Short mmCIF file of C-alpha atoms in Angstrom, two decimals:
data_model
loop_
_atom_site.label_atom_id
_atom_site.label_comp_id
_atom_site.label_asym_id
_atom_site.label_seq_id
_atom_site.Cartn_x
_atom_site.Cartn_y
_atom_site.Cartn_z
CA MET A 62 23.97 139.41 75.07
CA ALA A 63 25.13 139.46 78.77
CA ARG A 64 25.65 135.72 78.50
CA VAL A 65 27.76 135.76 75.63
CA ARG A 66 29.93 138.42 77.23
CA ILE A 67 30.20 136.32 80.45
CA ALA A 68 30.90 133.07 78.21
CA ASN A 69 33.69 135.03 76.38
CA ALA A 70 35.06 136.21 79.74
CA VAL A 71 35.22 132.71 80.98
CA LEU A 72 36.87 131.50 77.94
CA ALA A 73 39.32 134.16 78.05
CA MET A 74 40.14 133.20 81.57
CA ALA A 75 40.32 129.56 80.98
CA GLY A 76 42.55 130.35 78.17
CA SER A 77 45.01 132.29 80.28
CA ALA A 78 45.02 129.69 82.85
CA ALA A 79 45.81 126.98 80.11
CA ILE A 80 48.51 129.31 78.54
CA TRP A 81 50.06 130.00 82.05
CA ALA A 82 50.07 126.33 83.11
CA ALA A 83 51.63 125.41 79.71
CA CYS A 84 54.47 128.15 80.17
CA SER A 85 55.03 126.78 83.78
CA ALA A 86 55.41 123.41 82.57
CA LEU A 87 57.82 124.38 79.86
CA ARG A 88 59.70 126.39 82.43
CA ALA A 89 59.85 123.29 84.59
CA GLN A 90 60.93 121.11 81.87
CA GLU A 91 63.91 123.67 81.20
CA ARG A 92 65.33 123.08 84.65
CA LEU A 93 68.02 120.53 84.65
CA LEU A 94 67.47 117.74 86.82
CA SER A 95 69.96 117.08 89.57
CA VAL A 96 71.63 114.11 91.11
CA TRP A 97 69.61 115.26 94.31
CA ASP A 98 66.35 114.77 92.46
CA GLY A 99 66.35 110.82 92.83
CA VAL A 100 67.75 109.73 89.35
CA TYR A 101 68.16 106.03 90.07
CA THR A 102 66.49 103.20 92.15
CA ARG A 103 67.90 101.57 95.30
CA GLN A 104 67.53 98.30 93.28
CA GLN A 105 69.53 99.49 90.38
CA ALA A 106 72.16 100.60 92.80
CA GLU A 107 72.35 97.27 94.47
CA ARG A 108 72.57 95.57 90.92
CA GLY A 109 75.50 98.14 90.37
CA GLU A 110 77.26 97.38 93.43
CA SER A 111 77.75 93.78 92.37
CA LEU A 112 78.86 94.68 88.89
CA TYR A 113 81.05 97.42 90.48
CA ARG A 114 82.81 94.51 92.50
CA GLU A 115 83.00 92.41 89.27
CA TYR A 116 84.39 95.01 86.92
CA CYS A 117 85.86 98.08 88.91
CA ALA A 118 86.94 97.17 92.41
CA ASP A 119 90.43 95.90 91.33
CA CYS A 120 91.35 99.23 90.21
CA HIS A 121 89.03 101.73 92.38
CA GLY A 122 89.04 99.89 95.67
CA ASP A 123 86.10 98.03 97.67
CA GLU A 124 85.18 101.27 99.06
CA LEU A 125 85.45 103.27 95.65
CA GLU A 126 88.48 104.97 97.42
CA GLY A 127 90.81 104.58 94.47
CA ASP A 128 94.74 104.29 94.75
CA ALA A 129 97.91 105.85 93.32
CA GLU A 130 96.73 104.85 89.57
CA ALA A 131 93.05 104.92 89.77
CA PRO A 132 90.87 107.81 91.19
CA ALA A 133 88.41 107.50 94.01
CA LEU A 134 84.89 107.30 92.94
CA SER A 135 83.30 108.82 96.20
CA GLY A 136 84.22 111.69 98.44
CA GLY A 137 85.15 115.11 98.28
CA ALA A 138 87.76 114.97 95.52
CA PHE A 139 85.70 112.83 93.22
CA GLN A 140 82.60 115.07 93.93
CA THR A 141 84.55 118.28 93.46
CA ASN A 142 85.82 116.86 90.03
CA TRP A 143 82.42 116.25 88.81
CA ASP A 144 80.63 119.20 90.25
CA GLY A 145 78.74 121.23 87.67
CA VAL A 146 79.12 118.57 84.98
CA ALA A 147 76.17 116.53 83.01
CA LEU A 148 75.85 113.24 84.22
CA GLY A 149 76.14 112.16 80.72
CA ASN A 150 79.85 112.94 80.84
CA LEU A 151 80.73 110.70 83.65
CA TYR A 152 78.60 107.94 81.96
CA THR A 153 80.24 108.24 78.89
CA ARG A 154 83.64 108.12 80.49
CA ILE A 155 82.59 104.86 82.21
CA ARG A 156 80.93 103.49 78.89
CA ARG A 157 83.91 104.28 76.70
CA ASP A 158 87.14 103.82 79.01
CA MET A 159 86.12 101.24 81.63
CA PRO A 160 87.15 98.61 82.95
CA LEU A 161 90.75 99.69 81.90
CA ASN A 162 91.88 96.67 80.31
CA ARG A 163 90.88 94.57 77.28
CA ASP A 164 87.22 94.75 78.05
CA ALA A 165 87.14 98.86 77.93
CA GLY A 166 84.08 100.13 76.31
CA LYS A 167 82.35 96.40 76.16
CA LEU A 168 79.93 96.51 79.02
CA SER A 169 76.42 96.86 78.07
CA PRO A 170 74.74 100.18 78.51
CA GLU A 171 72.45 98.64 81.51
CA VAL A 172 75.56 97.60 83.14
CA ASN A 173 77.17 100.87 82.98
CA ALA A 174 74.13 102.77 84.35
CA ALA A 175 73.81 100.29 87.04
CA VAL A 176 77.51 100.92 88.15
CA LEU A 177 76.79 104.65 87.89
CA ALA A 178 73.79 104.31 90.17
CA TYR A 179 75.76 102.65 92.63
CA ILE A 180 78.62 105.35 92.42
CA LEU A 181 75.84 107.86 93.03
CA SER A 182 74.38 105.89 96.12
CA SER A 183 77.83 105.66 97.52
CA ASN A 184 78.27 109.33 97.32
CA HIS A 185 74.87 109.80 99.43
CA PHE A 186 72.76 111.02 96.48
CA PRO A 187 69.13 109.95 97.01
CA PRO A 188 67.50 107.17 95.30
CA GLY A 189 64.19 107.79 93.27
CA PRO A 190 61.30 105.85 91.62
CA ALA A 191 62.68 105.10 88.14
CA ASP A 192 66.14 103.43 87.22
CA LEU A 193 68.75 105.70 85.92
CA PRO A 194 68.57 105.70 82.21
CA HIS A 195 71.67 104.66 79.76
CA ALA A 196 70.50 107.28 77.03
CA VAL A 197 73.31 110.07 77.08
CA GLU A 198 70.91 112.60 75.57
CA ILE A 199 68.79 112.24 78.86
CA LEU A 200 71.77 111.88 81.33
CA ASN A 201 72.87 115.32 79.97
CA GLN A 202 69.95 116.52 81.38
CA ILE A 203 71.04 115.54 84.86
CA GLN A 204 73.35 117.69 86.73
CA PHE A 205 76.15 116.49 89.07
CA GLU A 206 75.86 118.83 92.09
CA ILE A 207 77.90 118.63 95.23
CA LYS A 208 75.05 120.38 97.11
CA PRO A 209 71.42 120.61 96.12
CA SER A 210 70.40 123.86 94.30
CA ARG A 211 68.55 126.37 96.36
CA LYS A 212 65.95 126.31 93.39
CA ARG A 213 64.66 122.77 93.88
#
């Protein structure tokens, strides 16, 4: 009888631990990722740099500085403009409207994601172990933040 009670207590503790772990995992998944979490690879940003030079630099400048007609894609004004916005919105803007000529919206999803990776790299956000995805649903789970959240 005592063995049964001990076994039941052990099972209850194990069950509670499993439930706690599952709840912790769900809470962790609910947290949005941030551009500070390493959401692109260095290699993807390097691919993006050459694509940026081919498709974007004529308007946005060699150093992403922008000009009177095209906004900068790096620096304080750019970061402030996108602070707190889901990365999917920035990706959609690039995918739908760039380059601003007869080719607008015609670049492949992979090209757009690589260019966005280069933009993130140029803004000094850290690289990580996996390429930036090109699925808007996933990119909407990544927050553009000027500074890392204290919760990280």
